[in-house]
Short mmCIF file of C-alpha atoms and ligand atoms in Angstrom, two decimals:
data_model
loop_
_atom_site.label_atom_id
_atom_site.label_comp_id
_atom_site.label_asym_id
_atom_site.label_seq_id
_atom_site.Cartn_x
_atom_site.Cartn_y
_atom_site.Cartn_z
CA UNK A 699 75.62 85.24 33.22
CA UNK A 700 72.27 85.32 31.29
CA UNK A 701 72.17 86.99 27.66
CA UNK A 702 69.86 89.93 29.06
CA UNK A 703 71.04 90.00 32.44
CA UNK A 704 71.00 93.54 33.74
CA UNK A 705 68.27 94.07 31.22
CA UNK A 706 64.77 95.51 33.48
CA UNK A 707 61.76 94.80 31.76
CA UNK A 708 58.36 96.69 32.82
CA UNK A 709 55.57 93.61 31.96
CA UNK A 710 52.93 95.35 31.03
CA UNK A 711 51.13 92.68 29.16
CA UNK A 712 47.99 90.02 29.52
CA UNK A 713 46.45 87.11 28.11
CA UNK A 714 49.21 85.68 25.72
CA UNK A 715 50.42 87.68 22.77
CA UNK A 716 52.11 89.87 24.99
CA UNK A 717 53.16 87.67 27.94
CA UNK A 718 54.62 84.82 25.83
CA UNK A 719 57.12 87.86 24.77
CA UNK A 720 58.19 88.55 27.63
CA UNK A 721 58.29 84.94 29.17
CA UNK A 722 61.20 84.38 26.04
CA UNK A 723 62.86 87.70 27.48
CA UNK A 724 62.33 86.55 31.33
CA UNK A 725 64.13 82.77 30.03
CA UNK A 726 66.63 85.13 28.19
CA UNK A 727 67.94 86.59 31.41
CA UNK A 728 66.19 89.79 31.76
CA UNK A 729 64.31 90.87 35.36
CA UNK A 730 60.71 91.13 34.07
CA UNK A 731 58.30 92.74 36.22
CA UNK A 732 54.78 92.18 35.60
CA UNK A 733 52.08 94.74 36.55
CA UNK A 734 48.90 93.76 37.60
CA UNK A 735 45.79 95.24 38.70
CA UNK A 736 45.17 94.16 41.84
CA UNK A 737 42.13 91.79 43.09
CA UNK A 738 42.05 90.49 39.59
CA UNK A 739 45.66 90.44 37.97
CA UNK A 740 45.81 89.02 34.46
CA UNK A 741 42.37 87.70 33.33
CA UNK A 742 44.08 84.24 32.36
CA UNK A 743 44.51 83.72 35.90
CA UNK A 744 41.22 83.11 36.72
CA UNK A 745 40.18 81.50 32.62
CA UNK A 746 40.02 77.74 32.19
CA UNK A 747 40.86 76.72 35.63
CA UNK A 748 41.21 73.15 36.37
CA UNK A 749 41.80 73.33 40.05
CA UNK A 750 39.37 75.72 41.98
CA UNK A 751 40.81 78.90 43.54
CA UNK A 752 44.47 78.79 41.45
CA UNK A 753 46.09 79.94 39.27
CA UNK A 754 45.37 78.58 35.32
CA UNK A 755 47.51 76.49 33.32
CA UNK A 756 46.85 79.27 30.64
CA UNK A 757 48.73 81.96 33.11
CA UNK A 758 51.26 79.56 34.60
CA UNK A 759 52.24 78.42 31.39
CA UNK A 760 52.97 81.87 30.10
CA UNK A 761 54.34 83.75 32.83
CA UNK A 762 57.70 81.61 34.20
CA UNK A 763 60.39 83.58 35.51
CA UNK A 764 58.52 86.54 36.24
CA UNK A 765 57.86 89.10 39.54
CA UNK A 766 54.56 89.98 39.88
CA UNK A 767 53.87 93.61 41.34
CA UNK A 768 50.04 94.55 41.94
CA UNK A 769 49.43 98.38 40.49
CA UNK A 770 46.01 100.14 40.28
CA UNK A 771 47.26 102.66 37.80
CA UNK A 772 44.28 105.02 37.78
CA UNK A 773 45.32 105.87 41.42
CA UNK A 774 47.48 108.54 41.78
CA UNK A 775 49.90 106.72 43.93
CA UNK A 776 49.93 104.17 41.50
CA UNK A 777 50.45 106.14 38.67
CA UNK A 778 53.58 107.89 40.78
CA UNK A 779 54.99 104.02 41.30
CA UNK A 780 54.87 103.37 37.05
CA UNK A 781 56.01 106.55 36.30
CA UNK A 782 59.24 105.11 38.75
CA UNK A 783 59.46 102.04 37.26
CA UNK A 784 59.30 103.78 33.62
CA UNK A 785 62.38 105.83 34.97
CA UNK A 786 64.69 102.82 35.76
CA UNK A 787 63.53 100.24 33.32
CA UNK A 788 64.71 99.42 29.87
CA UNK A 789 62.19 98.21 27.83
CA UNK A 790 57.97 98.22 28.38
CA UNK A 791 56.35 96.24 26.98
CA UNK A 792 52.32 96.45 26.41
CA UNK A 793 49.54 95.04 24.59
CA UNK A 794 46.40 97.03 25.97
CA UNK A 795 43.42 97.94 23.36
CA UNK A 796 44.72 100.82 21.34
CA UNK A 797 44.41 104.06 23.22
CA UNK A 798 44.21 102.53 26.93
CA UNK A 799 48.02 103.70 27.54
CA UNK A 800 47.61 107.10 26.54
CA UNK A 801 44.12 106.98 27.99
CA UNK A 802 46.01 106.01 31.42
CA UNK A 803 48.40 108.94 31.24
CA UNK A 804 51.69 106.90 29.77
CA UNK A 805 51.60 108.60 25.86
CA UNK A 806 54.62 107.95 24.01
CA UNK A 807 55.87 111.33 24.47
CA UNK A 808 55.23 111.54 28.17
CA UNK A 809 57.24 107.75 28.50
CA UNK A 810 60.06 109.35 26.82
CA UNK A 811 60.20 112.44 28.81
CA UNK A 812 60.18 110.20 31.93
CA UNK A 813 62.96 108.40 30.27
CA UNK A 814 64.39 108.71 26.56
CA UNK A 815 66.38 105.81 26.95
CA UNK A 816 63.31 103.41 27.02
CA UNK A 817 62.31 101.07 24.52
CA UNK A 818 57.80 100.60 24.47
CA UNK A 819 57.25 98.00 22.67
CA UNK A 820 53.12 97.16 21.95
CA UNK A 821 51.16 94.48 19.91
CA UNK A 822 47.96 95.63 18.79
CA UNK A 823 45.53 94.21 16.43
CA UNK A 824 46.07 96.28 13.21
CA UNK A 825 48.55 98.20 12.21
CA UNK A 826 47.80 101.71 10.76
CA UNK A 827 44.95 101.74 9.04
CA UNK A 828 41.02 101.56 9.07
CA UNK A 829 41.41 98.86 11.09
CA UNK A 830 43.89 100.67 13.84
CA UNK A 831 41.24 101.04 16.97
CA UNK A 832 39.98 97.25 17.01
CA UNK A 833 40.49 94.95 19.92
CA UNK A 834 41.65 91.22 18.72
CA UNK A 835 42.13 88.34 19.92
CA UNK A 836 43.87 85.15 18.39
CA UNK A 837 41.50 83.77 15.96
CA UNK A 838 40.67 87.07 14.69
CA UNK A 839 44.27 87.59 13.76
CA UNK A 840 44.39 84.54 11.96
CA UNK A 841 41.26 85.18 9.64
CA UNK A 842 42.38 88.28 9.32
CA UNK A 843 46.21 88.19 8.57
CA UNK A 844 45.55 85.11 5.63
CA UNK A 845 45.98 82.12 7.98
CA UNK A 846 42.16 80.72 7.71
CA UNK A 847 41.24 81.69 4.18
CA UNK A 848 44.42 79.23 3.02
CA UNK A 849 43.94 76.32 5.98
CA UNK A 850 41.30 73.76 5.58
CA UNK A 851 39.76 71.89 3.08
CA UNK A 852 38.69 73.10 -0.77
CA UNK A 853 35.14 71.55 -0.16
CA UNK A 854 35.06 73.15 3.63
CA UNK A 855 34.85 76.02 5.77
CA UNK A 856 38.14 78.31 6.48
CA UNK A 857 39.72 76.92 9.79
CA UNK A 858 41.97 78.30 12.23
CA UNK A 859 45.00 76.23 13.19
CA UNK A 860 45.89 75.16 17.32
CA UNK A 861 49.08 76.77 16.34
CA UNK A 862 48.85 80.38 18.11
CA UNK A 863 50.42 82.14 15.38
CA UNK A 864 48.51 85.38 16.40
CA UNK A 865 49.38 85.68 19.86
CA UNK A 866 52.41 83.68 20.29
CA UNK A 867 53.54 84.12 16.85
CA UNK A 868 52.96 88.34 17.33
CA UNK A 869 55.17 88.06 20.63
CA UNK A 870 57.70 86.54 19.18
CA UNK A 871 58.29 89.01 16.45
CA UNK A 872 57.78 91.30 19.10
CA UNK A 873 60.94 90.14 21.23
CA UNK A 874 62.84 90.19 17.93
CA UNK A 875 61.99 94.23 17.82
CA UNK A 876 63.08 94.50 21.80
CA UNK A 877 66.43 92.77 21.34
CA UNK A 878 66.70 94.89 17.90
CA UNK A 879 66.07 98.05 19.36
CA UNK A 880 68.46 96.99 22.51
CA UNK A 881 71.26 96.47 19.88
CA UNK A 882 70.56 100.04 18.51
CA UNK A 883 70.24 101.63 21.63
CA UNK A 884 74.20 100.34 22.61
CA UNK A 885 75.07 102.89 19.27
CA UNK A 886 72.62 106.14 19.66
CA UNK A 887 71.52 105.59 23.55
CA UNK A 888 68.24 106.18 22.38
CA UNK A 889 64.76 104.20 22.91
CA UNK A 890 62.41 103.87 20.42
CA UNK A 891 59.03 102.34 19.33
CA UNK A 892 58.67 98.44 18.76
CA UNK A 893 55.21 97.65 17.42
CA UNK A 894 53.74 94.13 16.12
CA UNK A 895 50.62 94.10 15.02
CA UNK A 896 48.50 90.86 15.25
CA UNK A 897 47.59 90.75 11.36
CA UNK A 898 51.10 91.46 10.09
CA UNK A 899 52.71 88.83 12.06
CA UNK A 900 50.05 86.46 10.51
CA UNK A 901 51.06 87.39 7.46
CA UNK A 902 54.21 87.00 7.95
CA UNK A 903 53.68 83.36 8.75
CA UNK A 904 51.93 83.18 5.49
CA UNK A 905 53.88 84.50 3.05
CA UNK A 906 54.17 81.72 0.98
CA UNK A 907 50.60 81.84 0.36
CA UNK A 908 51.21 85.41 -0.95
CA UNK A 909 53.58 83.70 -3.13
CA UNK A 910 51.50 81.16 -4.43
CA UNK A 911 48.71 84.71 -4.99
CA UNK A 912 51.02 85.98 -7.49
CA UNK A 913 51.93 82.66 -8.94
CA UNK A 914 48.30 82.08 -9.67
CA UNK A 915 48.25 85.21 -11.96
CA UNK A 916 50.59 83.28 -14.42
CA UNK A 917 48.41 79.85 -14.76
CA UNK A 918 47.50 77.40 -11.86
CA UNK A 919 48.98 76.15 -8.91
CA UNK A 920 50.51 72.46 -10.50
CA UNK A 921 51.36 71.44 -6.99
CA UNK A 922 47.79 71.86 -5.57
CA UNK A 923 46.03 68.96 -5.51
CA UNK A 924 42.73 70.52 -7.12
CA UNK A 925 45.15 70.80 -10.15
CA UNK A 926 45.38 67.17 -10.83
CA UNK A 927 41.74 66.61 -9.85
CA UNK A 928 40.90 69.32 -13.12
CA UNK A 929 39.23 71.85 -10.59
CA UNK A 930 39.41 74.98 -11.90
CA UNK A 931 41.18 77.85 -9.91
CA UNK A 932 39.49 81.05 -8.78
CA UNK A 933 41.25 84.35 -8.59
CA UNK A 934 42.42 83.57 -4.53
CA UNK A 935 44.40 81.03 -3.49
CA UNK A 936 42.67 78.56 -2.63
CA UNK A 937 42.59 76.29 0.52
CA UNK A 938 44.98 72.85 0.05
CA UNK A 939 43.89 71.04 2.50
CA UNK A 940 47.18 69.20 3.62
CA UNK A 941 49.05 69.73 0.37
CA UNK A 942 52.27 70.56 0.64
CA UNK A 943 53.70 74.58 0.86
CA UNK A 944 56.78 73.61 -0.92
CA UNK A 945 56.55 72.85 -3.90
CA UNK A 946 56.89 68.94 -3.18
CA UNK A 947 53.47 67.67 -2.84
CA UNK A 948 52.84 65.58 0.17
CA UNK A 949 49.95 64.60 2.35
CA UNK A 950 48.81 63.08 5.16
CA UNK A 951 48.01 59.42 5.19
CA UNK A 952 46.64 57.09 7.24
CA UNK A 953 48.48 54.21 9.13
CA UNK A 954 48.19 50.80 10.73
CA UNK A 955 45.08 51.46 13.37
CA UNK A 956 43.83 54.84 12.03
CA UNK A 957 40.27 52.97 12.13
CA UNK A 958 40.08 54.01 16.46
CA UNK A 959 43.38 56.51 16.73
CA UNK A 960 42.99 59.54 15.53
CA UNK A 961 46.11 60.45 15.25
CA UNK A 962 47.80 57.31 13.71
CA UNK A 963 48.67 58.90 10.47
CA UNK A 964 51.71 60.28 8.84
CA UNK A 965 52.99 63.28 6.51
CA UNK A 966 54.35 61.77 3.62
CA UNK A 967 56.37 63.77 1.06
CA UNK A 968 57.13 62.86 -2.64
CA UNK A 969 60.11 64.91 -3.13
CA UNK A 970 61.89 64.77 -6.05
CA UNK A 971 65.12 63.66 -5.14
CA UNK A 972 64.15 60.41 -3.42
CA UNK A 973 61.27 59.42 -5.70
CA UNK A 974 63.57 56.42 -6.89
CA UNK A 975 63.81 55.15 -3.42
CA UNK A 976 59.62 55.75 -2.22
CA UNK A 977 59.21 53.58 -5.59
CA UNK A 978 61.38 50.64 -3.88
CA UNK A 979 59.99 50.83 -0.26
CA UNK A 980 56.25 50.78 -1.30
CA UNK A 981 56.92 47.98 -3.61
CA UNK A 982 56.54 50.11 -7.33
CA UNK A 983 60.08 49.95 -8.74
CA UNK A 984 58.46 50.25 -12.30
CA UNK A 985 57.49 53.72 -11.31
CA UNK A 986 61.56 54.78 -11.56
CA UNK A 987 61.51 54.28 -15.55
CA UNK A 988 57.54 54.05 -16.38
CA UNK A 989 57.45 57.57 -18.18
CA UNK A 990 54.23 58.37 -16.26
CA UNK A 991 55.80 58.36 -13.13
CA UNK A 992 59.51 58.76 -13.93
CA UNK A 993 59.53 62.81 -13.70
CA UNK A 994 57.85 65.28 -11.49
CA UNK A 995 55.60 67.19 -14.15
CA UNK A 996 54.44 63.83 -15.02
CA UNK A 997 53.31 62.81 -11.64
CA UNK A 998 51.54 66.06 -11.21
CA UNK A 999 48.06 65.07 -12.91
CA UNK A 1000 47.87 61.83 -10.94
CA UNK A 1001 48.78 62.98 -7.31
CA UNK A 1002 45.84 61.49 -5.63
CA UNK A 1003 46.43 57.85 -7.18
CA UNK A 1004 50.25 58.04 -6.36
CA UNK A 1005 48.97 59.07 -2.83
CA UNK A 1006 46.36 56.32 -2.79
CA UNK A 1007 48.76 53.91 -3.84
CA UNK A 1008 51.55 54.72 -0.71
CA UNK A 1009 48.69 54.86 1.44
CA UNK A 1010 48.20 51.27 0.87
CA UNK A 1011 51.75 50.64 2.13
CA UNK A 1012 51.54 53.08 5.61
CA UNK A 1013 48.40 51.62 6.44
CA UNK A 1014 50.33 48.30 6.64
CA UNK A 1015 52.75 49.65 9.46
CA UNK A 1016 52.25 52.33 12.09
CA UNK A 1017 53.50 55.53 11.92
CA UNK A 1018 56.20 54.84 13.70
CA UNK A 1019 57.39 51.91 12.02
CA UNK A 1020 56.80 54.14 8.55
CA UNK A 1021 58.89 56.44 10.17
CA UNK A 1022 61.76 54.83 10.89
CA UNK A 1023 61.72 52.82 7.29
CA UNK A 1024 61.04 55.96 5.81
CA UNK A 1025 64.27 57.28 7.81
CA UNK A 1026 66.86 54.86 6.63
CA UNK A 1027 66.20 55.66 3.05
CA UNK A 1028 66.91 59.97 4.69
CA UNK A 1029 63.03 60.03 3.18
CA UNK A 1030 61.43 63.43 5.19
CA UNK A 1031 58.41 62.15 6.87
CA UNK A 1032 56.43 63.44 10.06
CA UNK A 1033 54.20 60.75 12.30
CA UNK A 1034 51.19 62.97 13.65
CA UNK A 1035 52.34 63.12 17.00
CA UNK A 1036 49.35 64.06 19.56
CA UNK A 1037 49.92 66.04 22.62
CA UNK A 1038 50.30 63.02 24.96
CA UNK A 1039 52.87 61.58 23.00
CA UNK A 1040 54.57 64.86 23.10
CA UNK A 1041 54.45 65.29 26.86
CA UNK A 1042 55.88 62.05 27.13
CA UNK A 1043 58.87 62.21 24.91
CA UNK A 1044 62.04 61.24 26.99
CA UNK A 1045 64.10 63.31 24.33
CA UNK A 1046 61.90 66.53 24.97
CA UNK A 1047 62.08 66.34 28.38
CA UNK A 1048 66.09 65.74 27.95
CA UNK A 1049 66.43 69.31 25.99
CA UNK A 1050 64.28 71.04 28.50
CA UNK A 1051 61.89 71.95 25.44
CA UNK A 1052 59.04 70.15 27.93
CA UNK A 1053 59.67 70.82 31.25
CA UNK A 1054 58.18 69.53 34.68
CA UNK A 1055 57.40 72.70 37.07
CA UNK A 1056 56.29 73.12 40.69
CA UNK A 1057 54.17 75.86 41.64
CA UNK A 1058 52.78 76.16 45.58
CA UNK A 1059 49.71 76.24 44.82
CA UNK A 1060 49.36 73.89 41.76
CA UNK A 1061 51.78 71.22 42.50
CA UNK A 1062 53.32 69.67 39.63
CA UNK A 1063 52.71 70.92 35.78
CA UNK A 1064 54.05 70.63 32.83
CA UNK A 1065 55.13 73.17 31.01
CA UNK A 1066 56.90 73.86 26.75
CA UNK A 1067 60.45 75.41 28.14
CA UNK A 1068 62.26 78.06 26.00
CA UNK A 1069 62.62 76.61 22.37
CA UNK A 1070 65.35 78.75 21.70
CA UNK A 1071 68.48 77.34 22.85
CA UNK A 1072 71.40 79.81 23.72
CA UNK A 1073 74.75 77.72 24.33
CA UNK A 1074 75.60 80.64 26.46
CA UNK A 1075 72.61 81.36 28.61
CA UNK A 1076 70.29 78.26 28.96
CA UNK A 1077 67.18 79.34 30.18
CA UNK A 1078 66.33 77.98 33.66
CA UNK A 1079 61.97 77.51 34.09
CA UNK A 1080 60.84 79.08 37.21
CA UNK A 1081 57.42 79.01 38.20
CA UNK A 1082 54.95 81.81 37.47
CA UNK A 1083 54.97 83.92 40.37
CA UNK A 1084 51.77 84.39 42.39
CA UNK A 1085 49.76 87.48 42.47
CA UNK A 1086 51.63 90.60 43.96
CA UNK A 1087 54.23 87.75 45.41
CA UNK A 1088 56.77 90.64 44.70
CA UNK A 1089 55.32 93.81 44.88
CA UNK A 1090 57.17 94.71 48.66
CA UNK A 1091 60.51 93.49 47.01
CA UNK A 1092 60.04 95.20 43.53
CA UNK A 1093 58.91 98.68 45.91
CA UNK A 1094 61.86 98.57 48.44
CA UNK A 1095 64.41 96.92 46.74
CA UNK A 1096 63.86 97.91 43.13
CA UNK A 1097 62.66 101.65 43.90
CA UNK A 1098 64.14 102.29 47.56
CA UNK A 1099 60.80 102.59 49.38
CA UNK A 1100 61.27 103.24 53.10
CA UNK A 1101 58.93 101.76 55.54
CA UNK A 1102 57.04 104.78 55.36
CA UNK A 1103 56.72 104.72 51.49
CA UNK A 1104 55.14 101.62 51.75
CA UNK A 1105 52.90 101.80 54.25
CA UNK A 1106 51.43 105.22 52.14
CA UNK A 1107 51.17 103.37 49.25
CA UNK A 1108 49.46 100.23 50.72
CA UNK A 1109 46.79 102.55 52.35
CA UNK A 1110 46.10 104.60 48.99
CA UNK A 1111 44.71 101.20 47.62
CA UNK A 1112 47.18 101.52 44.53
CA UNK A 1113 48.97 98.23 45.78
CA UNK A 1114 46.28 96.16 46.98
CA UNK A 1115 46.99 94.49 50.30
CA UNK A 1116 50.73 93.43 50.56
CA UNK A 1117 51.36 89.85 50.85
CA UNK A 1118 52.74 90.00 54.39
CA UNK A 1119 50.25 91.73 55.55
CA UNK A 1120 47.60 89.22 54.32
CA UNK A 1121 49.77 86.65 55.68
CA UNK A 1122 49.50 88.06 59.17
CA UNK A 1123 46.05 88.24 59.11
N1 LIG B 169 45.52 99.44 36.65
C1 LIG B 169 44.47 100.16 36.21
N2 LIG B 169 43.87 99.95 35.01
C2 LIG B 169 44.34 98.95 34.26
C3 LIG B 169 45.44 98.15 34.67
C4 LIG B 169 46.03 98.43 35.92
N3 LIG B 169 47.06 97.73 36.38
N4 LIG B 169 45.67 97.24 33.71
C5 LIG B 169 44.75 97.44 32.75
N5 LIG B 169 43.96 98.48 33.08
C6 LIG B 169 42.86 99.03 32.31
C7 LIG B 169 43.27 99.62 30.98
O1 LIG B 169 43.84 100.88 31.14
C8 LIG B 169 41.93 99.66 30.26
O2 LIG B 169 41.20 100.79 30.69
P1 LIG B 169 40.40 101.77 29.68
O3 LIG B 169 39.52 100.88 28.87
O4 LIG B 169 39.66 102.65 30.62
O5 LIG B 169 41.39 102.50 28.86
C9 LIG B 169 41.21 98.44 30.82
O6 LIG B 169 41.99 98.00 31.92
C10 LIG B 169 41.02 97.30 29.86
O7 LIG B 169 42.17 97.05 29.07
P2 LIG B 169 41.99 96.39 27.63
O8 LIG B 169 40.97 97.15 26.86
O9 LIG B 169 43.31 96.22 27.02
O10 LIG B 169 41.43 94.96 28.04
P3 LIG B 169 40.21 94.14 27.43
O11 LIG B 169 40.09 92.92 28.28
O12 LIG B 169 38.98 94.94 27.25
O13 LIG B 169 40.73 93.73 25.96
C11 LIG B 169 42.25 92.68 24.42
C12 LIG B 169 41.62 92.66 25.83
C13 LIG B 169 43.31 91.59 24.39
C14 LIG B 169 41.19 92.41 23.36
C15 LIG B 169 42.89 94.06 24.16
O14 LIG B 169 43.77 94.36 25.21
C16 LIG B 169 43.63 94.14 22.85
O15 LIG B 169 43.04 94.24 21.76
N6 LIG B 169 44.97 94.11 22.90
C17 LIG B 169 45.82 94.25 21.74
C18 LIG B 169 45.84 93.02 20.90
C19 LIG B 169 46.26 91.80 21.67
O16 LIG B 169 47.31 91.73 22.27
N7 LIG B 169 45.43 90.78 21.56
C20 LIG B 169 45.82 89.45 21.99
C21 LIG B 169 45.39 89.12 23.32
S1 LIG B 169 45.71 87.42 23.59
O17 LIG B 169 44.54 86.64 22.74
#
């Protein structure tokens, strides 16, 4: 048995925040049942497509272990099918601009009427606020929920990271509120309302940057580089470049062939504890008593010359071999690993956290699995299913159409054109 087995999950999501939600819930166990219009489905479908005529790696990639059911909800017959699915399923789960659901006819009040037991769960831009009616994407969320202002370079332009902590990062608070609500439900048999919004979750994933805010009101940030360079501090924190968030400063520094890879560099971190031991491997044991260098606060004021000086050392080995050196003296360090090194990591591929899927169309892709491992429920990847593969199943087996009901629906237009019936044509 799967941890949400039994569990039915209305998909009502597209692009990514809300799909990689319930893609974790799908690996989790539950039956999730994604509703697309049909002719079109989910935009990503059809968005950066590397092989004419199929499906993206930007869909596929999002939507494993998933049923696909085509649903033109503006049509009456369509609306009659949701309102059916609403009845029997336990969670839905939607990240429309704000208003399109109730626009559609699916309020919160009318969803619980249909069935109080449900849990709608939504990611929307903003929370509350004078903000509340905006559509958002990604990179909006992250200049607007802290992310850019405190990422880059002192001397440079905010950036956004490749991490998508806006979409991906919003769904997965959002599966945390589905499971939460789940729990509650087992005590009151109620639903209720999960909402993530885009700029919270951001800031979430930045609060120790709202940390390091309030920290500035009491005198400046020591561990900041700019500190030790004698550049004063404004009244926002300030971008730090690759500085470390912990309180340990660290950076990035190059390694043995950074001149033509880009990526042959390494995060290096001074912590306190094993300062003795950096001093030995780099080849500076009179750092361990030299009062200069002995103690943290003293270090502080000359970061970029202790940096300078281990930099001369990594760029002697490669990031591996730092790595490994680094790793016998339990020094943290992290080699800048690029994406092809990632995709071909045996040890990745032996967790399942990169996984190798076959789709009919596509052939072979690869594929991040579920990171969350569950000793109790490992999560199988199945492919992405195609569009309206399942919408005859999910209407006769899931809601008991006759052959009738189906053949009505089909010729309303609410379906699209059924998959056997293309077939046969
Ligand atoms: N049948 C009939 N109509 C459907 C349908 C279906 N199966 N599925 C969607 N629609 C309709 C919606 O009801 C809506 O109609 P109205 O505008 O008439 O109300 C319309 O399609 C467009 O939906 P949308 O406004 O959500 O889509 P968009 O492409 O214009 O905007 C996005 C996309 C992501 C900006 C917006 O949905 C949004 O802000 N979502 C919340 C935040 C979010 O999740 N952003 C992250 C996305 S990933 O980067």
């Amino acid at each position: 048995m799967k941890a949400l087995e039994g569990v039915k999950i209305l998909d009502f999501t597209h692009v990514q925040s809300g799909p990689t939600c319930t893609q974790l819930l799908a690996w989790f166990g539950a039956d999730v049942i994604k509703v697309e219009r049909p002719g079109e489905g989910d935009i990503t479908r059809g968005q950066l497509r590397d092989i004419p005529g199929v499906d993206s790696l930007y869909f596929t990639m999002l939507n494993h272990n998933k049923r696909s059911i085509t649903l033109d909800t503006k049509n009456p017959e369509g609306k009659k099918v949701l309102e059916q699915l609403v009845k029997i399923c336990d969670v839905m789960v939607e990240n429309f601009a704000p208003g399109a659901l109730d626009r559609m006819g699916f309020s919160w009040a009318r969803i619980q009427e249909l069935n109080p037991r449900i849990i709608l769960a939504s990611i929307k831009g903003f929370g509350p606020g004078p903000y509340e009616d905006c559509k958002v994407y990604e990179n909006v969320a992250q200049c607007t929920g802290g992310a850019a202002s405190t990422t880059g370079f002192r001397d440079g332009p905010p950036l956004v990271t490749g991490a998508q902590i806006g979409d991906s990062g919003t769904g997965l608070h959002l599966a945390l509120g589905i499971v939460t609500a789940l729990f509650q439900r087992t005590n009151t048999g109620r639903g209720q309302r999960v909402t993530a919004a885009m700029q919270d979750g951001v800031l979430n994933l930045c609060r120790v940057k709202l940390r390091d805010q309030q920290r500035l009101a009491r005198g400046p940030l020591t561990e900041y580089s700019q500190y030790g360079e004698g550049v004063p501090f404004g009244d926002a924190v300030p971008r730090a470049g690759n500085d470390s968030g912990g309180g340990q400063p660290g950076r990035i520094l190059k390694c043995k062939g950074w001149e033509t890879d880009p990526n042959a560099y390494i995060y290096f971190i001074t912590q306190a504890p094993v300062w003795e031991k950096i001093c030995d491997v780099i080849g500076k044991p009179g750092w361990k008593t030299d009062p200069e260098y002995a103690k943290p606060a003293a270090r502080l004021p000359k970061l970029n010359h202790i940096f300078e000086t281990i930099e001369e050392w990594t760029k002697t080995k490669t990031k591996f071999e730092v790595m490994e050196i680094l790793n016998n003296y339990d020094i943290p360090c992290g080699p800048i690993l690029s994406m092809k090194e990632l995709a071909e990591e045996p040890s990745l591929r032996d967790t399942g956290t990169i996984v190798e899927v076959d789709h009919p169309t596509r052939g072979k892709y690869l594929s991040v699995g579920n990171p969350i491992k569950l000793s109790d429920s490992p999560a199988d990847v199945t492919r992405s299913p195609l569009l309206g593969e399942h919408t005859e199943e999910i209407l006769r087996q899931v809601l008991g159409y006759s052959d009738a009901d189906v053949r009505r629906v089909e010729s309303s237009g609410a379906v699209g054109q059924l998959a056997s019936h293309a077939a046969a044509q």
